[in-house]
Coordinates of N, CA and C in Angstrom, one line a residue:
M1 N 16.2 -2.7 6.3 CA 16.1 -3.9 5.4 C 14.6 -4.3 5.4
S2 N 14.1 -4.7 4.3 CA 12.7 -5.1 4.1 C 12.5 -6.5 4.8
R3 N 11.3 -6.7 5.3 CA 10.9 -8.0 5.8 C 10.5 -8.9 4.6
L4 N 10.3 -8.3 3.5 CA 9.8 -9.1 2.3 C 10.9 -9.2 1.3
S5 N 10.8 -10.3 0.5 CA 11.7 -10.5 -0.6 C 11.4 -9.5 -1.7
V6 N 12.4 -9.3 -2.6 CA 12.2 -8.5 -3.8 C 11.1 -9.1 -4.6
D7 N 11.1 -10.4 -4.8 CA 10.1 -11.1 -5.6 C 8.7 -10.8 -5.0
R8 N 8.6 -10.8 -3.7 CA 7.3 -10.6 -3.1 C 6.8 -9.1 -3.3
H9 N 7.8 -8.2 -3.2 CA 7.4 -6.8 -3.5 C 7.0 -6.7 -5.0
R10 N 7.7 -7.4 -5.9 CA 7.3 -7.3 -7.3 C 5.9 -7.8 -7.5
Q11 N 5.5 -8.9 -6.8 CA 4.1 -9.4 -6.9 C 3.1 -8.4 -6.4
L12 N 3.5 -7.7 -5.3 CA 2.6 -6.7 -4.7 C 2.4 -5.5 -5.6
I13 N 3.5 -5.1 -6.3 CA 3.4 -4.0 -7.2 C 2.4 -4.4 -8.3
A14 N 2.5 -5.6 -8.9 CA 1.6 -6.1 -9.9 C 0.2 -6.1 -9.4
T15 N 0.0 -6.6 -8.2 CA -1.4 -6.7 -7.7 C -2.0 -5.3 -7.5
E16 N -1.2 -4.4 -6.8 CA -1.8 -3.1 -6.5 C -1.9 -2.2 -7.7
S17 N -1.0 -2.3 -8.6 CA -1.1 -1.4 -9.9 C -2.3 -1.9 -10.7
A18 N -2.6 -3.2 -10.7 CA -3.8 -3.7 -11.4 C -5.1 -3.2 -10.7
R19 N -5.1 -3.2 -9.4 CA -6.3 -2.8 -8.7 C -6.5 -1.3 -9.0
L20 N -5.5 -0.5 -9.0 CA -5.7 0.9 -9.2 C -6.2 1.2 -10.6
S21 N -5.9 0.3 -11.5 CA -6.3 0.5 -12.9 C -7.8 0.4 -13.1
A22 N -8.5 -0.1 -12.0 CA -9.9 -0.3 -12.1 C -10.7 1.1 -11.9
I23 N -9.9 2.1 -11.5 CA -10.5 3.4 -11.4 C -11.0 3.9 -12.8
S24 N -12.2 4.5 -12.8 CA -12.7 4.9 -14.1 C -12.8 6.4 -14.2
A25 N -13.1 6.9 -15.4 CA -13.2 8.3 -15.6 C -14.3 8.9 -14.7
D26 N -15.3 8.2 -14.4 CA -16.4 8.7 -13.5 C -15.9 9.0 -12.1
D27 N -14.8 8.3 -11.7 CA -14.3 8.5 -10.3 C -13.3 9.7 -10.2
L28 N -12.8 10.2 -11.3 CA -11.7 11.1 -11.2 C -11.9 12.4 -10.5
N29 N -13.1 12.9 -10.5 CA -13.4 14.2 -9.9 C -13.8 14.1 -8.4
R30 N -13.8 12.9 -7.9 CA -14.2 12.7 -6.5 C -13.1 13.3 -5.6
Q31 N -13.5 14.0 -4.5 CA -12.6 14.5 -3.6 C -12.0 13.4 -2.6
V32 N -10.8 13.6 -2.2 CA -10.1 12.7 -1.3 C -10.2 13.4 0.1
D33 N -11.1 13.0 0.9 CA -11.4 13.8 2.1 C -10.2 13.8 3.1
H34 N -9.4 12.8 3.1 CA -8.3 12.7 4.0 C -7.0 13.4 3.5
L35 N -7.1 13.8 2.2 CA -5.9 14.5 1.6 C -6.4 15.9 1.1
E36 N -6.3 16.9 1.8 CA -6.9 18.2 1.5 C -6.4 18.7 0.1
G37 N -7.4 19.0 -0.8 CA -7.1 19.5 -2.1 C -6.9 18.5 -3.1
W38 N -6.9 17.2 -2.8 CA -6.6 16.1 -3.7 C -7.9 15.6 -4.2
T39 N -7.9 15.1 -5.5 CA -9.0 14.4 -6.1 C -8.4 13.0 -6.5
V40 N -9.3 12.1 -6.9 CA -8.9 10.8 -7.5 C -8.0 11.0 -8.7
H41 N -8.3 12.0 -9.5 CA -7.4 12.4 -10.6 C -6.0 12.7 -10.1
S42 N -5.9 13.5 -9.0 CA -4.6 13.8 -8.4 C -3.8 12.6 -8.1
L43 N -4.5 11.6 -7.4 CA -3.9 10.4 -6.9 C -3.4 9.6 -8.1
V44 N -4.2 9.4 -9.1 CA -3.8 8.6 -10.3 C -2.6 9.3 -11.0
G45 N -2.7 10.6 -11.2 CA -1.6 11.3 -11.8 C -0.3 11.2 -11.0
H46 N -0.4 11.4 -9.7 CA 0.8 11.4 -8.9 C 1.4 10.0 -8.9
T47 N 0.6 9.0 -8.8 CA 1.1 7.6 -8.8 C 1.8 7.3 -10.1
A48 N 1.2 7.7 -11.2 CA 1.8 7.5 -12.5 C 3.1 8.2 -12.6
W49 N 3.1 9.4 -12.1 CA 4.4 10.2 -12.1 C 5.5 9.5 -11.4
V50 N 5.1 9.0 -10.2 CA 6.1 8.2 -9.4 C 6.6 7.0 -10.1
C51 N 5.7 6.3 -10.7 CA 6.1 5.1 -11.5 C 7.1 5.4 -12.6
R52 N 6.9 6.5 -13.3 CA 7.7 6.9 -14.4 C 9.1 7.4 -13.9
F53 N 9.1 8.2 -12.8 CA 10.3 8.7 -12.2 C 11.2 7.5 -11.6
A54 N 10.5 6.6 -11.0 CA 11.2 5.4 -10.4 C 11.8 4.6 -11.6
A55 N 11.1 4.4 -12.7 CA 11.7 3.7 -13.8 C 13.0 4.4 -14.3
R56 N 13.0 5.7 -14.3 CA 14.2 6.4 -14.7 C 15.3 6.2 -13.7
C57 N 15.0 6.2 -12.5 CA 16.0 6.0 -11.4 C 16.6 4.6 -11.5
L58 N 15.8 3.6 -11.9 CA 16.2 2.2 -12.0 C 17.2 2.0 -13.1
T59 N 17.3 2.9 -14.0 CA 18.3 2.8 -15.1 C 19.3 3.8 -15.1
A60 N 19.4 4.6 -14.0 CA 20.4 5.7 -13.9 C 21.5 5.4 -13.0
D61 N 22.6 6.0 -13.2 CA 23.8 5.9 -12.4 C 23.6 6.9 -11.2
P62 N 24.0 6.5 -10.0 CA 23.8 7.4 -8.8 C 24.5 8.8 -9.0
S63 N 25.5 8.8 -9.8 CA 26.2 10.1 -10.1 C 25.5 11.0 -11.0
S64 N 24.5 10.4 -11.7 CA 23.7 11.2 -12.7 C 22.2 10.9 -12.5
P65 N 21.6 11.3 -11.3 CA 20.2 11.0 -11.1 C 19.3 11.8 -12.0
P66 N 18.2 11.2 -12.4 CA 17.3 12.0 -13.3 C 16.7 13.2 -12.6
A67 N 16.5 14.2 -13.3 CA 15.8 15.4 -12.8 C 14.3 15.1 -12.6
R68 N 13.7 15.7 -11.6 CA 12.3 15.6 -11.5 C 11.6 16.1 -12.7
S69 N 12.1 17.1 -13.4 CA 11.5 17.7 -14.6 C 11.6 16.7 -15.8
S70 N 12.3 15.6 -15.6 CA 12.4 14.6 -16.7 C 11.0 13.9 -16.9
V71 N 10.2 14.0 -15.9 CA 8.8 13.4 -16.1 C 7.8 14.6 -16.1
G72 N 7.0 14.7 -17.1 CA 6.1 15.8 -17.2 C 4.9 15.7 -16.3
D73 N 4.1 16.7 -16.3 CA 2.9 16.8 -15.5 C 1.8 15.8 -16.0
P74 N 1.0 15.3 -15.2 CA -0.1 14.4 -15.7 C -1.1 15.2 -16.5
P75 N -1.6 14.5 -17.5 CA -2.6 15.2 -18.4 C -3.9 15.4 -17.7
A76 N -4.7 16.4 -18.1 CA -6.0 16.7 -17.5 C -7.0 15.6 -18.0
G77 N -8.1 15.5 -17.2 CA -9.2 14.7 -17.6 C -8.9 13.2 -17.7
A78 N -9.7 12.5 -18.4 CA -9.6 11.0 -18.5 C -8.3 10.5 -19.1
A79 N -7.6 11.4 -19.8 CA -6.3 11.0 -20.4 C -5.3 10.5 -19.4
V80 N -5.6 10.9 -18.1 CA -4.6 10.5 -17.0 C -4.7 9.0 -16.9
L81 N -5.8 8.3 -17.2 CA -5.9 6.9 -17.0 C -4.9 6.2 -18.0
D82 N -4.9 6.6 -19.2 CA -3.9 6.0 -20.2 C -2.5 6.4 -19.7
W83 N -2.3 7.6 -19.2 CA -0.9 8.0 -18.8 C -0.5 7.1 -17.6
Y84 N -1.4 6.8 -16.7 CA -1.1 5.8 -15.6 C -0.8 4.5 -16.2
A85 N -1.5 3.9 -17.1 CA -1.2 2.6 -17.7 C 0.1 2.6 -18.3
E86 N 0.4 3.6 -19.0 CA 1.8 3.7 -19.7 C 2.9 3.8 -18.7
G87 N 2.6 4.5 -17.6 CA 3.6 4.6 -16.5 C 3.9 3.3 -15.8
V88 N 2.8 2.5 -15.6 CA 3.0 1.2 -15.0 C 3.8 0.3 -15.9
E89 N 3.5 0.4 -17.2 CA 4.3 -0.4 -18.2 C 5.7 -0.1 -18.2
E90 N 6.0 1.2 -18.1 CA 7.4 1.7 -18.1 C 8.1 1.2 -16.8
L91 N 7.4 1.3 -15.7 CA 7.9 0.8 -14.4 C 8.2 -0.7 -14.5
S92 N 7.2 -1.4 -15.0 CA 7.3 -2.9 -15.0 C 8.5 -3.3 -15.8
A93 N 8.8 -2.7 -16.9 CA 10.0 -3.0 -17.8 C 11.3 -2.7 -17.0
A94 N 11.3 -1.6 -16.3 CA 12.5 -1.2 -15.5 C 12.7 -2.2 -14.4
L95 N 11.7 -2.7 -13.7 CA 11.8 -3.6 -12.6 C 12.3 -5.0 -13.1
D96 N 11.7 -5.4 -14.3 CA 12.1 -6.7 -14.8 C 13.6 -6.7 -15.3
G97 N 14.1 -5.5 -15.7 CA 15.5 -5.5 -16.1 C 16.5 -5.1 -15.0
A98 N 16.0 -4.9 -13.8 CA 16.8 -4.3 -12.7 C 17.8 -5.3 -12.2
D99 N 19.0 -4.9 -11.9 CA 20.0 -5.7 -11.1 C 19.7 -5.2 -9.7
V100 N 19.0 -6.0 -8.9 CA 18.5 -5.5 -7.6 C 19.6 -5.1 -6.6
G101 N 20.8 -5.6 -6.8 CA 21.9 -5.3 -5.9 C 22.7 -4.1 -6.3
R102 N 22.5 -3.6 -7.5 CA 23.3 -2.5 -8.0 C 22.7 -1.1 -7.5
E103 N 23.6 -0.2 -7.1 CA 23.2 1.0 -6.5 C 22.5 1.9 -7.6
R104 N 21.4 2.5 -7.2 CA 20.7 3.4 -8.1 C 20.3 4.7 -7.3
P105 N 20.1 5.8 -7.9 CA 19.7 7.0 -7.2 C 18.3 6.8 -6.6
T106 N 18.1 7.4 -5.4 CA 16.8 7.5 -4.7 C 16.8 8.8 -4.0
W107 N 15.6 9.2 -3.4 CA 15.6 10.5 -2.7 C 16.2 10.4 -1.3
T108 N 16.7 9.2 -1.0 CA 17.5 9.1 0.3 C 19.0 8.9 0.0
G109 N 19.4 9.1 -1.2 CA 20.8 8.9 -1.6 C 20.9 7.5 -2.4
P110 N 22.1 7.2 -2.8 CA 22.2 5.9 -3.5 C 21.8 4.7 -2.7
Q111 N 21.1 3.8 -3.3 CA 20.6 2.6 -2.6 C 20.6 1.4 -3.6
P112 N 20.7 0.2 -3.1 CA 20.5 -0.9 -4.0 C 19.1 -0.8 -4.7
A113 N 19.0 -1.2 -6.0 CA 17.8 -1.1 -6.7 C 16.6 -1.7 -6.0
A114 N 16.9 -2.7 -5.2 CA 15.8 -3.3 -4.4 C 15.0 -2.3 -3.6
W115 N 15.6 -1.2 -3.2 CA 15.0 -0.1 -2.5 C 13.7 0.3 -3.2
W116 N 13.8 0.5 -4.5 CA 12.7 0.9 -5.3 C 11.5 -0.1 -5.4
F117 N 11.9 -1.4 -5.3 CA 10.8 -2.4 -5.3 C 10.0 -2.3 -4.0
R118 N 10.7 -2.1 -2.9 CA 9.9 -1.9 -1.7 C 9.1 -0.6 -1.7
R119 N 9.7 0.5 -2.1 CA 9.1 1.8 -2.1 C 7.8 1.8 -3.0
L120 N 7.9 1.2 -4.2 CA 6.8 1.2 -5.1 C 5.7 0.3 -4.6
S121 N 6.0 -0.8 -4.0 CA 4.9 -1.7 -3.5 C 4.1 -0.9 -2.5
H122 N 4.7 -0.2 -1.6 CA 4.0 0.6 -0.5 C 3.3 1.8 -1.1
E123 N 4.0 2.5 -2.1 CA 3.4 3.6 -2.7 C 2.0 3.3 -3.4
L124 N 2.1 2.2 -4.1 CA 0.9 1.7 -4.8 C -0.2 1.3 -3.9
A125 N 0.2 0.6 -2.8 CA -0.8 0.1 -1.9 C -1.6 1.2 -1.2
I126 N -0.8 2.2 -0.7 CA -1.4 3.4 0.0 C -2.3 4.2 -1.0
H127 N -1.8 4.5 -2.2 CA -2.6 5.3 -3.1 C -3.8 4.5 -3.7
R128 N -3.7 3.2 -3.8 CA -4.8 2.4 -4.2 C -5.9 2.5 -3.1
W129 N -5.5 2.4 -1.9 CA -6.4 2.6 -0.8 C -7.1 4.0 -0.8
D130 N -6.3 5.0 -1.0 CA -6.8 6.4 -1.1 C -7.8 6.5 -2.1
A131 N -7.5 6.0 -3.3 CA -8.4 6.2 -4.5 C -9.7 5.4 -4.3
F132 N -9.6 4.2 -3.8 CA -10.8 3.4 -3.7 C -11.7 3.9 -2.6
T133 N -11.1 4.4 -1.5 CA -11.9 5.0 -0.4 C -12.6 6.3 -0.9
A134 N -11.9 7.1 -1.7 CA -12.6 8.3 -2.2 C -13.7 8.0 -3.2
A135 N -13.4 6.9 -4.0 CA -14.4 6.6 -5.1 C -15.6 5.8 -4.6
G136 N -15.5 5.4 -3.3 CA -16.6 4.6 -2.7 C -16.6 3.2 -3.2
R137 N -15.5 2.7 -3.6 CA -15.4 1.3 -4.0 C -15.1 0.4 -2.8
E138 N -15.2 -0.9 -3.0 CA -14.8 -1.8 -2.0 C -13.3 -1.7 -1.7
V139 N -12.9 -1.5 -0.5 CA -11.6 -1.2 -0.2 C -10.9 -2.4 0.5
H140 N -9.9 -3.0 -0.2 CA -9.1 -4.1 0.3 C -8.2 -3.5 1.4
A141 N -8.0 -4.2 2.5 CA -7.0 -3.9 3.4 C -5.6 -4.1 2.8
V142 N -4.6 -3.4 3.2 CA -3.3 -3.7 2.8 C -2.9 -5.0 3.3
D143 N -2.2 -5.8 2.5 CA -1.8 -7.2 2.8 C -1.0 -7.1 4.2
A144 N -1.4 -8.0 5.1 CA -0.9 -7.9 6.5 C 0.6 -7.9 6.6
E145 N 1.3 -8.8 5.9 CA 2.7 -8.9 5.9 C 3.4 -7.7 5.3
Q146 N 2.7 -7.2 4.2 CA 3.2 -6.0 3.6 C 3.1 -4.8 4.6
A147 N 2.0 -4.7 5.3 CA 1.7 -3.6 6.2 C 2.8 -3.6 7.3
L148 N 3.2 -4.8 7.8 CA 4.3 -4.8 8.8 C 5.6 -4.2 8.2
D149 N 5.9 -4.5 7.0 CA 7.1 -3.9 6.4 C 6.8 -2.4 6.1
G150 N 5.6 -2.1 5.8 CA 5.3 -0.7 5.5 C 5.5 0.2 6.8
I151 N 5.1 -0.4 7.9 CA 5.3 0.3 9.2 C 6.8 0.5 9.4
D152 N 7.6 -0.5 9.2 CA 9.1 -0.4 9.3 C 9.6 0.7 8.4
E153 N 9.0 0.8 7.1 CA 9.5 1.8 6.2 C 9.1 3.2 6.6
V154 N 7.9 3.4 7.2 CA 7.6 4.7 7.7 C 8.6 5.1 8.8
L155 N 9.0 4.2 9.6 CA 9.9 4.6 10.7 C 11.3 4.7 10.3
D156 N 11.7 3.9 9.3 CA 13.1 3.9 8.8 C 13.4 5.0 7.8
V157 N 12.4 5.2 6.9 CA 12.7 6.1 5.7 C 12.0 7.4 5.8
F158 N 10.7 7.4 6.2 CA 10.0 8.7 6.2 C 10.2 9.5 7.4
T159 N 10.1 8.9 8.6 CA 10.1 9.7 9.8 C 11.4 10.5 9.9
P160 N 12.6 10.0 9.7 CA 13.8 10.9 9.9 C 13.8 12.0 8.9
R161 N 13.2 11.9 7.7 CA 13.3 12.9 6.7 C 12.1 13.8 6.5
R162 N 10.9 13.3 6.9 CA 9.7 14.1 6.6 C 8.9 14.5 7.8
M163 N 9.3 14.0 9.0 CA 8.6 14.4 10.2 C 8.8 15.9 10.5
Q164 N 7.8 16.6 10.9 CA 7.9 18.0 11.3 C 8.1 17.9 12.8
F165 N 9.4 17.9 13.2 CA 9.7 17.7 14.6 C 9.3 18.8 15.5
D166 N 9.2 20.0 15.0 CA 8.8 21.2 15.8 C 7.3 20.9 16.2
T167 N 6.5 20.4 15.3 CA 5.1 20.1 15.6 C 5.0 18.9 16.5
L168 N 5.8 17.9 16.3 CA 5.7 16.7 17.1 C 6.1 17.0 18.6
A169 N 7.1 17.9 18.7 CA 7.5 18.4 20.1 C 7.7 17.2 21.0
G170 N 8.6 16.3 20.6 CA 8.9 15.1 21.4 C 9.7 15.4 22.6
D171 N 9.4 14.8 23.7 CA 10.1 15.0 25.0 C 10.2 13.7 25.7
G172 N 10.4 12.6 25.0 CA 10.5 11.3 25.6 C 9.3 10.5 25.7
E173 N 8.1 11.1 25.2 CA 6.9 10.3 25.2 C 7.0 9.0 24.4
T174 N 6.2 8.0 24.7 CA 6.3 6.8 24.1 C 5.0 6.3 23.5
I175 N 5.1 5.7 22.3 CA 3.9 5.1 21.6 C 4.2 3.6 21.4
H176 N 3.3 2.8 21.8 CA 3.5 1.4 21.5 C 2.4 0.9 20.4
L177 N 2.9 0.3 19.4 CA 2.0 -0.3 18.4 C 2.0 -1.8 18.5
H178 N 0.8 -2.4 18.3 CA 0.7 -3.8 18.5 C -0.4 -4.3 17.5
T179 N 0.1 -5.2 16.6 CA -0.9 -5.8 15.6 C -1.7 -6.9 16.3
T180 N -2.9 -7.0 15.8 CA -3.8 -8.1 16.4 C -4.1 -9.2 15.4
D181 N -3.5 -9.1 14.2 CA -3.9 -10.1 13.2 C -2.7 -10.8 12.6
V182 N -1.5 -10.5 13.0 CA -0.3 -11.1 12.5 C 0.8 -11.1 13.6
D183 N 1.6 -12.1 13.6 CA 2.7 -12.2 14.6 C 3.8 -11.2 14.2
D184 N 4.7 -10.9 15.2 CA 5.9 -10.1 15.0 C 5.5 -8.7 14.6
G185 N 4.5 -8.2 15.2 CA 4.0 -6.8 14.9 C 3.9 -6.0 16.1
E186 N 5.0 -5.7 16.8 CA 5.0 -4.7 17.9 C 6.2 -3.8 17.7
W187 N 6.0 -2.5 18.1 CA 7.0 -1.5 18.0 C 6.9 -0.5 19.2
M188 N 8.0 -0.1 19.7 CA 8.0 1.0 20.7 C 8.7 2.2 20.1
L189 N 8.0 3.3 20.1 CA 8.5 4.6 19.5 C 8.7 5.5 20.7
T190 N 9.9 6.2 20.7 CA 10.1 7.2 21.7 C 10.3 8.5 21.0
L191 N 9.5 9.5 21.3 CA 9.5 10.8 20.6 C 10.6 11.7 21.2
R192 N 11.6 12.1 20.4 CA 12.6 13.0 20.9 C 12.5 14.4 20.1
P193 N 13.1 15.4 20.6 CA 13.0 16.7 20.0 C 13.3 16.7 18.5
E194 N 14.3 15.9 18.1 CA 14.7 15.9 16.7 C 14.8 14.5 16.1
A195 N 14.1 13.6 16.7 CA 14.2 12.2 16.1 C 13.0 11.4 16.8
V196 N 12.7 10.3 16.1 CA 11.8 9.3 16.7 C 12.7 8.0 16.8
E197 N 13.0 7.6 18.0 CA 13.7 6.4 18.2 C 12.7 5.2 18.3
W198 N 13.1 4.1 17.7 CA 12.2 3.0 17.8 C 12.9 1.6 17.8
E199 N 12.2 0.7 18.3 CA 12.7 -0.7 18.3 C 11.5 -1.7 18.3
P200 N 11.7 -2.8 17.7 CA 10.6 -3.8 17.8 C 10.5 -4.4 19.2
G201 N 9.3 -4.9 19.5 CA 9.1 -5.6 20.7 C 8.0 -5.0 21.6
H202 N 7.7 -5.6 22.7 CA 6.6 -5.3 23.6 C 7.2 -4.5 24.8
A203 N 6.5 -3.4 25.1 CA 6.8 -2.6 26.2 C 5.5 -1.7 26.5
K204 N 5.5 -1.1 27.7 CA 4.3 -0.3 28.0 C 4.7 1.2 27.6
G205 N 3.8 1.7 26.8 CA 4.0 3.1 26.3 C 3.0 4.1 27.0
D206 N 3.3 5.4 26.8 CA 2.3 6.4 27.3 C 1.0 6.2 26.6
V207 N 1.0 5.7 25.3 CA -0.2 5.3 24.6 C 0.1 4.0 23.9
A208 N -0.9 3.2 23.8 CA -0.8 2.0 23.0 C -1.9 2.0 21.9
A209 N -1.6 1.6 20.7 CA -2.6 1.5 19.6 C -2.5 0.0 19.2
R210 N -3.7 -0.6 19.2 CA -3.8 -2.0 18.8 C -4.8 -2.2 17.7
G211 N -4.4 -2.9 16.7 CA -5.3 -3.1 15.6 C -4.7 -4.0 14.5
A212 N -5.4 -4.2 13.4 CA -4.9 -4.9 12.3 C -3.7 -4.2 11.7
A213 N -2.7 -5.0 11.2 CA -1.5 -4.3 10.6 C -1.8 -3.3 9.6
S214 N -2.8 -3.5 8.8 CA -3.2 -2.5 7.8 C -3.7 -1.2 8.4
D215 N -4.5 -1.4 9.5 CA -5.0 -0.2 10.1 C -3.9 0.6 10.8
L216 N -2.9 -0.1 11.4 CA -1.8 0.6 12.1 C -0.9 1.4 11.1
L217 N -0.7 0.7 9.9 CA 0.0 1.4 8.8 C -0.8 2.7 8.4
L218 N -2.1 2.5 8.2 CA -2.9 3.7 7.7 C -2.9 4.8 8.8
L219 N -2.9 4.4 10.1 CA -2.8 5.3 11.1 C -1.5 6.2 11.1
L220 N -0.4 5.5 10.9 CA 0.9 6.2 10.8 C 0.9 7.1 9.6
W221 N 0.2 6.7 8.5 CA 0.2 7.6 7.3 C -1.0 8.6 7.4
S222 N -1.6 8.7 8.5 CA -2.7 9.7 8.7 C -3.9 9.5 7.8
R223 N -4.1 8.3 7.4 CA -5.2 7.9 6.5 C -6.5 7.6 7.3
I224 N -6.3 7.1 8.5 CA -7.5 6.9 9.4 C -7.1 7.5 10.8
G225 N -8.2 7.8 11.6 CA -8.0 8.4 12.9 C -7.8 7.3 13.9
P226 N -7.3 7.7 15.1 CA -7.2 6.7 16.2 C -8.4 6.0 16.6
E227 N -9.6 6.6 16.3 CA -10.9 5.9 16.6 C -11.0 4.6 15.9
R228 N -10.3 4.3 14.8 CA -10.4 3.1 14.1 C -9.6 1.9 14.7
V229 N -8.8 2.2 15.7 CA -8.1 1.1 16.4 C -8.3 1.2 17.9
E230 N -7.9 0.2 18.7 CA -8.0 0.3 20.1 C -6.9 1.2 20.7
V231 N -7.2 2.1 21.5 CA -6.3 3.0 22.1 C -6.3 2.9 23.6
F232 N -5.2 2.8 24.2 CA -5.0 2.8 25.7 C -4.0 3.8 26.1
G233 N -4.4 4.8 26.9 CA -3.5 5.8 27.4 C -3.7 7.1 26.7
D234 N -2.7 7.9 26.5 CA -2.8 9.3 26.1 C -3.0 9.4 24.5
E235 N -4.2 9.4 24.1 CA -4.5 9.4 22.7 C -4.0 10.7 22.0
S236 N -3.8 11.7 22.7 CA -3.3 13.0 22.1 C -1.9 12.8 21.4
L237 N -1.2 11.8 21.9 CA 0.1 11.6 21.2 C -0.1 11.1 19.8
L238 N -1.1 10.3 19.6 CA -1.4 9.9 18.2 C -1.9 11.0 17.3
H239 N -2.6 11.9 17.9 CA -3.0 13.1 17.1 C -1.8 14.0 16.8
R240 N -0.9 14.1 17.8 CA 0.3 14.9 17.5 C 1.1 14.3 16.4
W241 N 1.2 12.9 16.4 CA 2.0 12.2 15.3 C 1.3 12.6 14.0
Q242 N 0.0 12.5 13.9 CA -0.6 12.7 12.6 C -0.5 14.2 12.2
S243 N -0.5 15.1 13.1 CA -0.3 16.5 12.7 C 1.1 16.8 12.2
A244 N 2.1 16.0 12.7 CA 3.5 16.3 12.4 C 4.0 15.4 11.2
A245 N 3.3 14.4 10.9 CA 3.8 13.4 9.9 C 3.5 13.9 8.5
A246 N 4.3 14.7 8.0 CA 4.1 15.3 6.7 C 4.5 14.4 5.5
F247 N 3.8 13.2 5.5 CA 4.2 12.2 4.5 C 3.2 12.4 3.3

């Protein structure tokens, strides 16, 4: 369950999609150093694709989910910027017309439509950060309250489905996360062979990472390294997480 209201996620979607629209044609060929093989063009095209696919899911019955092929590939060159703008418009219309309590298809199975509001607000925030970092633009931190919910989403949604547990090689090791800029931001993670167990709250871990909520979110998404936060204990566990987190 999200910490934020559907309305708040809707506001964040509007904010982050508008920020990403500031990317220009001159930025598109820049490499994204922390995403091997990606350029800013890749990011804009991918985000536009997700917006379009989510819009289709928000109007589909769970028994008839849209095929991924229902959304074409992003266009080459600067045309991707218009394709992005059109995708955001399509998503916005679908969000405005959504019955947030009605079940819709998602890649985790049928969920209330509110699931997509949460997913898109975090998708846009992370990829806006990616694009601005690669383009050398001023990078806004992810909203702190949003980052708290984003960390929950990583642990709830992505870790069970996308973590490479053979690489993580969990054997009961523990990671403690602690935000320094907002209350109610502590998590204890226990690494198991086929799962990551977690609960909110304070406890002593084999490693502790302390930092702004935005930085801890970016750490879990392998966008920044452990050197960007305070680390106490076995830092190798954070590197193992980043090697295994195929998000």
